Amino acid sequence: NAGVMQNPRHLVRRRGQEARLRCSPMKGHSHVYWYRQLPEEGLKFMVYLQKENIIDESGMPKERFSAEFPKEGPSILRIQQVVRGDSAAYFCASSFSGATNTEAFFGQGTRLTVV
Amino acid sequence: DQQVKQNSPSLSVQEGRISILNCDYTNSMFDYFLWYKKYPAEGPTFLISISSIKDKNEDGRFTVFLNKSAKHLSLHIVPSQPGDSAVYFCAASARIQGAQKLVFGQGTRLTINP
């Protein structure tokens, strides 16, 4: 399997709980991007990571949201104390390099529902 | 501030005809442009791209045109097929403050009618 893998595909959390979304990039890719898609809206950039480093987190809310991409293992997007407004589809993408002429390949997304 | 805009939220085209999806951008630092296709409940899949040094790139039924002076690009699909029905996202890429930014438009829902 050479694709970007995200899990879980669907996640239901009660308000106040924590949500953890995982992303395994394509083999050989060391650049990971997280995007959020709210209902009826486009993809909004959240954070860009390269192994063990956060390169750009300008699209991520300052509170409750964090992301990591450890040396070993998948990238994790963590949302603490979830609220109803966090309900969305979260997509992860990976690319081989950080060059601008590089395509990013997306996973199938995690659909988070906060009840 | 929406740097990449797709002003048509939806488009309906007859099977066999040409579909033209449009995209405008505001940031002149963007130097690479991509189109992604998305089916419901799936992630976006890469379709075609174009570098800012070119004005046209063709791949089978898909052609992307770039007009740098107008900051406009378009995706042409000909002939359109029912399987092309999906949401199409335009994206623009630039290296901003040391990091690659891939900025997406809001998407256009294309429906191909048999």
Tab-separated table of C-alpha atoms in Angstrom:
chain	number	residue	atom	x	y	z
A	1	ASN	CA	0.000	0.000	0.000
A	2	ALA	CA	1.641	3.201	-1.166
A	3	GLY	CA	-1.060	5.696	-0.204
A	4	VAL	CA	-1.484	8.151	2.641
A	5	MET	CA	-3.269	6.353	5.462
A	6	GLN	CA	-5.487	8.126	7.940
A	7	ASN	CA	-7.245	6.601	10.890
A	8	PRO	CA	-9.790	6.427	12.151
A	9	ARG	CA	-12.043	7.172	9.166
A	10	HIS	CA	-14.837	8.245	11.495
A	11	LEU	CA	-14.534	9.520	15.033
A	12	VAL	CA	-17.320	10.516	17.398
A	13	ARG	CA	-16.486	12.439	20.527
A	14	ARG	CA	-18.558	14.093	23.236
A	15	ARG	CA	-17.952	17.747	23.980
A	16	GLY	CA	-14.937	18.133	26.236
A	17	GLN	CA	-13.222	14.902	25.186
A	18	GLU	CA	-9.973	14.645	23.279
A	19	ALA	CA	-9.686	13.643	19.627
A	20	ARG	CA	-6.551	12.083	18.147
A	21	LEU	CA	-6.238	11.801	14.399
A	22	ARG	CA	-3.434	9.793	12.839
A	23	CYS	CA	-1.733	10.086	9.488
A	24	SER	CA	0.899	7.820	7.974
A	25	PRO	CA	2.456	9.497	4.924
A	26	MET	CA	3.354	7.763	1.714
A	27	LYS	CA	6.571	5.780	1.845
A	28	GLY	CA	9.523	8.087	1.336
A	29	HIS	CA	7.566	11.250	2.127
A	30	SER	CA	8.820	13.357	5.000
A	31	HIS	CA	6.511	16.351	4.595
A	32	VAL	CA	3.018	16.248	6.084
A	33	TYR	CA	0.188	18.771	5.851
A	34	TRP	CA	-3.114	18.841	7.720
A	35	TYR	CA	-6.228	20.453	6.265
A	36	ARG	CA	-9.732	20.886	7.608
A	37	GLN	CA	-12.888	20.939	5.557
A	38	LEU	CA	-15.999	22.319	7.176
A	39	PRO	CA	-19.371	21.374	5.639
A	40	GLU	CA	-19.911	23.081	2.275
A	41	GLU	CA	-16.504	24.762	2.422
A	42	GLY	CA	-13.101	24.274	0.842
A	43	LEU	CA	-9.945	22.862	2.366
A	44	LYS	CA	-8.307	25.128	4.929
A	45	PHE	CA	-4.615	24.759	5.694
A	46	MET	CA	-3.872	24.027	9.338
A	47	VAL	CA	-0.261	22.934	9.784
A	48	TYR	CA	2.806	21.783	7.868
A	49	LEU	CA	5.310	19.438	9.495
A	50	GLN	CA	8.561	17.860	8.519
A	51	LYS	CA	9.953	14.993	10.566
A	52	GLU	CA	10.064	16.155	14.211
A	53	ASN	CA	9.575	19.809	13.240
A	54	ILE	CA	6.595	22.086	12.870
A	55	ILE	CA	7.356	24.269	9.860
A	56	ASP	CA	4.175	26.335	9.672
A	57	GLU	CA	1.217	26.229	12.034
A	58	SER	CA	-0.344	29.502	10.965
A	59	GLY	CA	-3.681	27.865	10.102
A	60	MET	CA	-4.107	26.029	13.357
A	61	PRO	CA	-6.148	27.507	16.243
A	62	LYS	CA	-3.844	28.623	19.024
A	63	GLU	CA	-5.731	26.772	21.727
A	64	ARG	CA	-6.737	23.123	22.060
A	65	PHE	CA	-5.072	22.069	18.780
A	66	SER	CA	-1.612	20.564	18.462
A	67	ALA	CA	0.249	18.499	15.913
A	68	GLU	CA	3.355	16.369	15.884
A	69	PHE	CA	5.301	14.237	13.457
A	70	PRO	CA	7.745	12.121	15.475
A	71	LYS	CA	10.859	10.488	14.105
A	72	GLU	CA	9.102	7.141	14.266
A	73	GLY	CA	5.405	6.653	13.735
A	74	PRO	CA	2.541	8.605	12.230
A	75	SER	CA	1.756	12.277	12.415
A	76	ILE	CA	-0.853	13.070	15.072
A	77	LEU	CA	-3.348	15.909	15.105
A	78	ARG	CA	-4.674	16.328	18.610
A	79	ILE	CA	-7.744	18.319	19.593
A	80	GLN	CA	-8.340	18.759	23.292
A	81	GLN	CA	-11.696	19.566	24.870
A	82	VAL	CA	-13.556	19.277	21.585
A	83	VAL	CA	-16.522	21.534	20.845
A	84	ARG	CA	-19.330	21.156	18.294
A	85	GLY	CA	-17.586	23.569	15.940
A	86	ASP	CA	-14.672	21.131	15.595
A	87	SER	CA	-16.931	18.750	13.660
A	88	ALA	CA	-15.371	18.548	10.212
A	89	ALA	CA	-13.407	16.355	7.852
A	90	TYR	CA	-9.686	16.461	8.560
A	91	PHE	CA	-7.382	15.574	5.700
A	92	CYS	CA	-3.730	14.794	5.806
A	93	ALA	CA	-1.451	15.114	2.780
A	94	SER	CA	2.160	14.174	2.256
A	95	SER	CA	4.810	15.131	-0.248
A	96	PHE	CA	8.307	13.990	-1.088
A	97	SER	CA	9.876	17.397	-0.677
A	98	GLY	CA	8.962	20.873	0.381
A	99	ALA	CA	9.523	22.295	-3.092
A	100	THR	CA	6.621	24.230	-4.543
A	101	ASN	CA	6.481	22.094	-7.694
A	102	THR	CA	5.707	18.971	-5.753
A	103	GLU	CA	2.320	17.351	-5.689
A	104	ALA	CA	0.819	16.555	-2.324
A	105	PHE	CA	-1.116	13.313	-2.003
A	106	PHE	CA	-4.089	13.110	0.302
A	107	GLY	CA	-5.463	10.493	2.610
A	108	GLN	CA	-9.149	9.650	2.762
A	109	GLY	CA	-9.726	11.858	5.752
A	110	THR	CA	-11.086	11.498	9.260
A	111	ARG	CA	-14.616	12.673	9.824
A	112	LEU	CA	-14.911	14.018	13.326
A	113	THR	CA	-18.356	14.419	14.824
A	114	VAL	CA	-18.707	16.117	18.177
A	115	VAL	CA	-21.956	15.352	19.969
B	1	ASP	CA	-8.566	36.781	2.867
B	2	GLN	CA	-9.241	34.282	0.102
B	3	GLN	CA	-6.092	34.054	-1.999
B	4	VAL	CA	-7.475	31.409	-4.337
B	5	LYS	CA	-11.048	31.776	-5.537
B	6	GLN	CA	-13.370	29.529	-7.443
B	7	ASN	CA	-16.356	31.749	-8.051
B	8	SER	CA	-18.671	29.066	-9.384
B	9	PRO	CA	-19.838	26.754	-6.616
B	10	SER	CA	-21.454	24.439	-9.155
B	11	LEU	CA	-21.464	23.645	-12.860
B	12	SER	CA	-23.693	21.359	-14.900
B	13	VAL	CA	-22.559	20.057	-18.306
B	14	GLN	CA	-23.975	17.654	-20.848
B	15	GLU	CA	-22.079	14.410	-21.368
B	16	GLY	CA	-19.707	14.693	-24.322
B	17	ARG	CA	-19.440	18.485	-24.089
B	18	ILE	CA	-16.573	20.526	-22.704
B	19	SER	CA	-16.417	21.381	-18.996
B	20	ILE	CA	-14.532	24.541	-18.075
B	21	LEU	CA	-13.706	25.216	-14.455
B	22	ASN	CA	-12.202	28.541	-13.483
B	23	CYS	CA	-9.927	29.738	-10.729
B	24	ASP	CA	-8.487	33.136	-9.803
B	25	TYR	CA	-5.657	33.950	-7.450
B	26	THR	CA	-4.343	37.110	-5.895
B	27	ASN	CA	-0.837	36.309	-4.650
B	28	SER	CA	1.822	36.776	-7.325
B	29	MET	CA	4.200	34.591	-5.306
B	30	PHE	CA	2.312	31.456	-6.319
B	31	ASP	CA	4.456	29.603	-8.835
B	32	TYR	CA	2.794	26.231	-9.176
B	33	PHE	CA	-0.868	25.395	-9.638
B	34	LEU	CA	-2.721	22.150	-9.196
B	35	TRP	CA	-6.195	20.738	-9.698
B	36	TYR	CA	-7.617	18.100	-7.401
B	37	LYS	CA	-10.775	16.068	-7.805
B	38	LYS	CA	-12.817	14.918	-4.835
B	39	TYR	CA	-15.590	12.367	-4.564
B	40	PRO	CA	-17.882	12.338	-1.508
B	41	ALA	CA	-16.366	10.680	1.565
B	42	GLU	CA	-12.952	10.419	-0.094
B	43	GLY	CA	-9.794	12.483	-0.017
B	44	PRO	CA	-8.833	14.799	-2.880
B	45	THR	CA	-6.908	13.116	-5.676
B	46	PHE	CA	-4.342	14.937	-7.752
B	47	LEU	CA	-5.448	15.538	-11.327
B	48	ILE	CA	-3.090	17.858	-13.192
B	49	SER	CA	-0.663	20.683	-12.498
B	50	ILE	CA	1.103	23.549	-14.220
B	51	SER	CA	4.195	25.564	-13.495
B	52	SER	CA	4.047	29.337	-13.702
B	53	ILE	CA	6.583	29.287	-16.523
B	54	LYS	CA	4.080	27.545	-18.769
B	55	ASP	CA	0.694	28.583	-20.071
B	56	LYS	CA	-0.726	25.189	-20.914
B	57	ASN	CA	-0.432	21.590	-19.792
B	58	GLU	CA	-2.362	18.726	-21.276
B	59	ASP	CA	-2.992	15.203	-20.018
B	60	GLY	CA	-5.504	13.166	-21.960
B	61	ARG	CA	-8.934	14.733	-21.639
B	62	PHE	CA	-7.667	17.313	-19.157
B	63	THR	CA	-5.969	20.582	-20.047
B	64	VAL	CA	-5.005	23.350	-17.661
B	65	PHE	CA	-4.466	26.893	-18.939
B	66	LEU	CA	-2.641	29.597	-17.009
B	67	ASN	CA	-2.912	33.329	-17.677
B	68	LYS	CA	-0.359	34.908	-15.358
B	69	SER	CA	-1.150	38.487	-16.240
B	70	ALA	CA	-4.783	37.937	-15.322
B	71	LYS	CA	-3.904	35.641	-12.393
B	72	HIS	CA	-6.366	33.153	-13.766
B	73	LEU	CA	-6.301	29.481	-14.536
B	74	SER	CA	-8.826	27.099	-15.953
B	75	LEU	CA	-9.325	23.380	-16.277
B	76	HIS	CA	-10.860	22.022	-19.461
B	77	ILE	CA	-12.314	18.536	-19.605
B	78	VAL	CA	-13.261	17.265	-23.029
B	79	PRO	CA	-15.239	15.223	-23.679
B	80	SER	CA	-16.968	15.234	-20.297
B	81	GLN	CA	-17.996	11.860	-18.899
B	82	PRO	CA	-20.428	10.927	-16.092
B	83	GLY	CA	-17.498	9.726	-13.976
B	84	ASP	CA	-16.136	13.283	-14.000
B	85	SER	CA	-18.962	14.345	-11.665
B	86	ALA	CA	-17.144	15.433	-8.513
B	87	VAL	CA	-15.948	18.515	-6.654
B	88	TYR	CA	-12.885	20.106	-8.239
B	89	PHE	CA	-10.439	22.120	-6.171
B	90	CYS	CA	-7.936	24.524	-7.573
B	91	ALA	CA	-4.761	24.917	-5.488
B	92	ALA	CA	-1.789	27.239	-5.662
B	93	SER	CA	1.642	26.679	-4.219
B	94	ALA	CA	4.352	29.070	-3.090
B	95	ARG	CA	7.277	29.138	-0.738
B	96	ILE	CA	6.278	31.706	1.857
B	97	GLN	CA	8.537	32.463	4.806
B	98	GLY	CA	10.510	29.289	4.257
B	99	ALA	CA	7.544	26.950	4.115
B	100	GLN	CA	5.615	25.552	1.185
B	101	LYS	CA	2.046	26.795	1.214
B	102	LEU	CA	-0.626	24.948	-0.725
B	103	VAL	CA	-3.713	27.146	-0.743
B	104	PHE	CA	-7.043	25.790	-1.964
B	105	GLY	CA	-10.071	27.395	-3.509
B	106	GLN	CA	-13.557	26.651	-2.228
B	107	GLY	CA	-14.254	24.054	-4.893
B	108	THR	CA	-16.666	23.710	-7.814
B	109	ARG	CA	-19.163	20.869	-7.914
B	110	LEU	CA	-19.283	19.520	-11.462
B	111	THR	CA	-22.268	17.465	-12.566
B	112	ILE	CA	-22.207	15.697	-15.906
B	113	ASN	CA	-25.677	14.969	-17.216
B	114	PRO	CA	-26.200	11.940	-19.459
